XYZ file of C-alpha atoms in Angstrom:
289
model
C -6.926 -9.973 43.015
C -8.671 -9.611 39.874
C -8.926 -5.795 40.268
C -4.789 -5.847 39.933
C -4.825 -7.375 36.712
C -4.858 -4.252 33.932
C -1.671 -3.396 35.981
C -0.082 -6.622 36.470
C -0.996 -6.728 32.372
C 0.705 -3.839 31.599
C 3.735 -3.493 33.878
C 4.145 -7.148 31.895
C 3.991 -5.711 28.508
C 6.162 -2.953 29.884
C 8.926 -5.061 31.233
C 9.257 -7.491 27.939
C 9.552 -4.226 25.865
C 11.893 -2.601 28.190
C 13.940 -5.800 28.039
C 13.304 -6.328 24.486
C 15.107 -2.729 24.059
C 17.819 -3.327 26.362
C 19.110 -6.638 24.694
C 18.776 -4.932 21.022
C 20.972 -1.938 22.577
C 23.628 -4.713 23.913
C 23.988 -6.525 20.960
C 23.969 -3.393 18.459
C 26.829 -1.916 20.826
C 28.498 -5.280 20.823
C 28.522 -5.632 16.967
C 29.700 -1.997 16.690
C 32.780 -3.068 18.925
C 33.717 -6.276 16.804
C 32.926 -4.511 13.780
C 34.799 -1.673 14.787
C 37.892 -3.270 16.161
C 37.551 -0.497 19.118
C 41.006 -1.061 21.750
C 39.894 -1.485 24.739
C 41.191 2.249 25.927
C 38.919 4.065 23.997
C 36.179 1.550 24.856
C 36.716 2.633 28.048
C 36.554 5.833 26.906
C 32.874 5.397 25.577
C 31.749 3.830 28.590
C 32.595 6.749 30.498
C 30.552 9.048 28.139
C 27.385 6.853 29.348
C 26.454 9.590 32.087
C 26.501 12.511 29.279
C 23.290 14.532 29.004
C 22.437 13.165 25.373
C 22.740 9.860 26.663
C 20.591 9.860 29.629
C 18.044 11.405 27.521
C 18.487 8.568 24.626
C 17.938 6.374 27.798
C 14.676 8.173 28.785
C 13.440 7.550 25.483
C 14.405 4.052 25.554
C 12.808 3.184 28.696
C 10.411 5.403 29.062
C 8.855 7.185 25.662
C 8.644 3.740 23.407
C 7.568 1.523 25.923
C 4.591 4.011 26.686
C 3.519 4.537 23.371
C 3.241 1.099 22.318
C 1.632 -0.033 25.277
C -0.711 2.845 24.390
C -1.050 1.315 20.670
C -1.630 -2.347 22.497
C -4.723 -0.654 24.023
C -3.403 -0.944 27.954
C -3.633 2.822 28.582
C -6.008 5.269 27.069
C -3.681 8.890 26.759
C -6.129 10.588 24.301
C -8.845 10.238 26.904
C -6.105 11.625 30.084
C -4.971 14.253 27.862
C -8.551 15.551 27.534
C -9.390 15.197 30.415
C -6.698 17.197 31.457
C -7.349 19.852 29.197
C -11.244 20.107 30.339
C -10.095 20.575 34.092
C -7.119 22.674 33.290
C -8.481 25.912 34.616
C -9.072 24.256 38.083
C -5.336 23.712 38.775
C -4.793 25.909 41.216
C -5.137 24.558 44.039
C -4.063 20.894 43.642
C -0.802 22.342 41.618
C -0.175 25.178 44.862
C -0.759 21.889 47.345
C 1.644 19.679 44.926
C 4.808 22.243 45.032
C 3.862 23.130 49.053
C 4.619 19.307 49.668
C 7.490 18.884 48.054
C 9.240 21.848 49.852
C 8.170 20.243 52.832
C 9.251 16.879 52.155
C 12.843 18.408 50.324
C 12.793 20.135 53.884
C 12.205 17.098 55.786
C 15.323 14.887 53.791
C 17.639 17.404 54.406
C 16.899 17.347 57.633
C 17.148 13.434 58.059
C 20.448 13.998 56.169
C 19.637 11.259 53.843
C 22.439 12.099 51.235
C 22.918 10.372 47.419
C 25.094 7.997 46.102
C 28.652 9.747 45.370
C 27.897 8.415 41.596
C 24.348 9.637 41.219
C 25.584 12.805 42.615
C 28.213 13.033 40.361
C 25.781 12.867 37.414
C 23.094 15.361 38.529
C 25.416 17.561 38.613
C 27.031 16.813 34.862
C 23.166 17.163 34.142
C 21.996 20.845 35.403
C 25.029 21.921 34.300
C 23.585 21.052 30.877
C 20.949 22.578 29.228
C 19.739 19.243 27.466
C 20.351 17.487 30.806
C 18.400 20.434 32.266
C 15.664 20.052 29.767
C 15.671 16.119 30.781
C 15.456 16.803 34.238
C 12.517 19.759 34.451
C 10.620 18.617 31.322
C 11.480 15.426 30.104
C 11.707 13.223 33.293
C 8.421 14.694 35.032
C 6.572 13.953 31.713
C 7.542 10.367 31.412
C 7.555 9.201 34.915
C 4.132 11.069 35.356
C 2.491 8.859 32.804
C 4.176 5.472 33.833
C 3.560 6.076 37.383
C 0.227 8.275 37.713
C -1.621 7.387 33.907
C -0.244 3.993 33.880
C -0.309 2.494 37.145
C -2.062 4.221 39.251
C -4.748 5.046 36.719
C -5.340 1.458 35.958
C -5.700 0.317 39.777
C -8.310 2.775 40.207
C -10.285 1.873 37.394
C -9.472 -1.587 37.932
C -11.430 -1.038 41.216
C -8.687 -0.558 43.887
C -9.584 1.020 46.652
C -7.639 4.811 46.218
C -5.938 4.439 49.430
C -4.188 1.124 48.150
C -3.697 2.149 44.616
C -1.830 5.916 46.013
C 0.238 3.382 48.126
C 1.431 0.945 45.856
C 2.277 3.950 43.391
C 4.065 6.273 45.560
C 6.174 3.245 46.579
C 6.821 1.882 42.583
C 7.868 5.383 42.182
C 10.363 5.543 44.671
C 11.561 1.845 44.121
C 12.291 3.648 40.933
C 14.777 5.471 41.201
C 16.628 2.832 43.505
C 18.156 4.784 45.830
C 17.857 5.375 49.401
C 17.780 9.065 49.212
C 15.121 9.611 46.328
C 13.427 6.676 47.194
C 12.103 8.576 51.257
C 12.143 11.738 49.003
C 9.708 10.306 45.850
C 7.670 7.828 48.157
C 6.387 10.362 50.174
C 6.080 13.141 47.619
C 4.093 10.027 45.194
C 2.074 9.978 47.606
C 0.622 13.578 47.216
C 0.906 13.238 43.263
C -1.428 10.080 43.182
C -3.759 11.714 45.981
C -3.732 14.941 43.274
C -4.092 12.889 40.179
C -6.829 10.583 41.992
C -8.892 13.540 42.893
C -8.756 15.648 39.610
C -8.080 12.991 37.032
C -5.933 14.993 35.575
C -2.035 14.338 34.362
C -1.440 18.232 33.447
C -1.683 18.502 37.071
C 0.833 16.135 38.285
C 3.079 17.085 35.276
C 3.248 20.585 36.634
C 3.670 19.676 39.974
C 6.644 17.376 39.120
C 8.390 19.979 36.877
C 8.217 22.850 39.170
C 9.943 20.775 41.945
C 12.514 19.619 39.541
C 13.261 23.231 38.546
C 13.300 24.307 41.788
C 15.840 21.586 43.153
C 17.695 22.467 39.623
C 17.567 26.291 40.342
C 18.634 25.551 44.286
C 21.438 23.060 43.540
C 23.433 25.812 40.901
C 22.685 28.398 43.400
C 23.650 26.613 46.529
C 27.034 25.174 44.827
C 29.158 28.069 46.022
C 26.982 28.728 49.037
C 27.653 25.731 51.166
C 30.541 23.002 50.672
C 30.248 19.809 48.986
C 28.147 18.053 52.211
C 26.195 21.583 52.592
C 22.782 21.416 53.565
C 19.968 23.626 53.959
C 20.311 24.316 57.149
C 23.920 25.219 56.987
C 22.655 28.313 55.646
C 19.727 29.233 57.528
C 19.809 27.386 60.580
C 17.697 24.216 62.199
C 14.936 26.163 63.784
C 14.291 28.167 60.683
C 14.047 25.301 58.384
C 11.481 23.104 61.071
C 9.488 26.276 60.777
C 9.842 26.893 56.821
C 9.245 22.942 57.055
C 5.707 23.221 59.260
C 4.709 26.392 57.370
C 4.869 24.650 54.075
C 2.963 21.092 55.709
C 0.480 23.106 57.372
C 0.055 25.079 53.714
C 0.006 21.656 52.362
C -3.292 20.403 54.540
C -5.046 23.774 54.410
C -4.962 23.770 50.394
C -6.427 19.966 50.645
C -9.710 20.800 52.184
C -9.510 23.424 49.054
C -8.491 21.016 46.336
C -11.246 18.147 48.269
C -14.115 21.142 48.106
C -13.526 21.147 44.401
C -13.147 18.068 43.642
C -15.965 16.456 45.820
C -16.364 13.281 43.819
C -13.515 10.733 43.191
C -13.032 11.064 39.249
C -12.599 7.427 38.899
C -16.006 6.142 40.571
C -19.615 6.787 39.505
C -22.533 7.495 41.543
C -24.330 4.239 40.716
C -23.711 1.596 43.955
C -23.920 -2.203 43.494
C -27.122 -3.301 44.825
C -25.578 -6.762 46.454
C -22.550 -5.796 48.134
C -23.086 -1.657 48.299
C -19.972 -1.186 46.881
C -19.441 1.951 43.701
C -19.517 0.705 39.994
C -15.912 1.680 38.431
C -15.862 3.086 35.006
């Protein structure tokens, strides 16, 4: 169990600052009310402006941006030392980043053809967003930079320097991240796709990597969903358009592309990043850095 605690430790520290934040935002909003002598129509009013764009993104920030950098300040997570190690590996990013976007076709493929749909709500405010070019910005840039560095820097990161075995720490990940965005529907669609990002960042020990992979699948879903919208009718999918053979074989092509790229990205990456040569002498098991 002791190999959990730098995560336990910091999704801790995490939560009390998250909550910290949240409370602060309630009781500045509630003093602006009083102060304010707001009627309740146009309070209504406000609340409905919750889902804008600039607001999600202030909400990113909030739970995502300050959080991170002052867990970062209280020492939990080391970004200078991801960062260059990131930039020391960039030029080997082929591979893993061509195996990251093949999988998430695949598993986009694979959702739409379990017909797992969204929340009306949720669906309601992607749209708003792409239709946006700060909630664009948010959703190709902004989100797979933040959630990249909680989930892959953060939590992963720490189990497998805690000493986690990778195959545990991947799994625990993938499933925080789709837990995450607490939904049916993103939660199949993130828990399996986590699961390639942590195998990715796991063998290259790099966050560039995962970053990239993340925001070309969120641009491409972005790109897809404005181009689709006139295509197919509100409960379109996929295959409405091209038919259920042709998306099982776009949807093998892009698995099997998937798995051949591995045995690319493994050949490069031979060593696990995260584990040294040296083996303990009593139990035969790797020292962790």
């Amino acid at each position: 169990m002791k190999e959990f605690k730098p995560v336990l430790k910091f999704v801790g520290v995490y939560l009390l600052i998250v909550i910290a934040l949240i409370i602060f935002a309630i009781i500045a909003g509630i003093l602006y009310f009083v102060i304010s002598h707001t009627p309740s129509a146009e309070m209504k009013n406000i609340t409905s402006h919750m889902n804008d764009p600039i607001m999600v993104l202030i909400n990113d920030i909030i739970m995502f941006v300050i959080p991170l950098a002052l867990t970062w300040k209280f020492g939990l997570i080391d970004l200078s030392t991801e960062f260059r190690n990131g930039r020391e590996t960039f030029s080997k990013m082929k591979y893993p980043i061509l195996v990251g976007v093949l999988w998430f076709f695949a598993d986009s493929m694979l959702e739409d053809l379990l017909g797992i749909e969204m929340p009306e709500d949720l669906e309601k405010t992607f749209k708003e967003l792409m239709h946006s070019p700060i909630g664009v910005l948010g959703v190709c840039v902004c989100a797979p930079v933040f959630e990249e560095l909680l989930m892959r820097t953060a939590i992963l990161g720490l189990m497998l320097r805690g000493g986690v075995k990778p195959w545990i720490a991947i799994t625990i990940s993938a499933l925080a991240f789709g837990l995450m965005h607490m939904n049916l529907a993103q939660f199949v669609f993130a828990s399996i796709g986590g699961l390639m990002l942590g195998f990715v960042y796991y063998k290259t020990n790099n966050v560039f990597a995962v970053m990239i992979i993340h925001a070309i699948q969120n641009t491409f879903a972005t790109v897809m969903t404005l181009s689709l919208e006139g295509a197919v009718g509100e409960d379109g999918h996929l295959y409405d358009l091209i038919g259920i053979p042709a998306v099982v074989l776009l949807l093998i092509v892009f698995a099997s592309g998937s798995f051949y790229f591995l045995r690319r990205v493994a050949s490069q990456f031979p060593q696990p990043q995260f584990v040294e040569n040296e083996v303990n002498e009593e139990n035969g098991t790797p020292f962790v850095e």
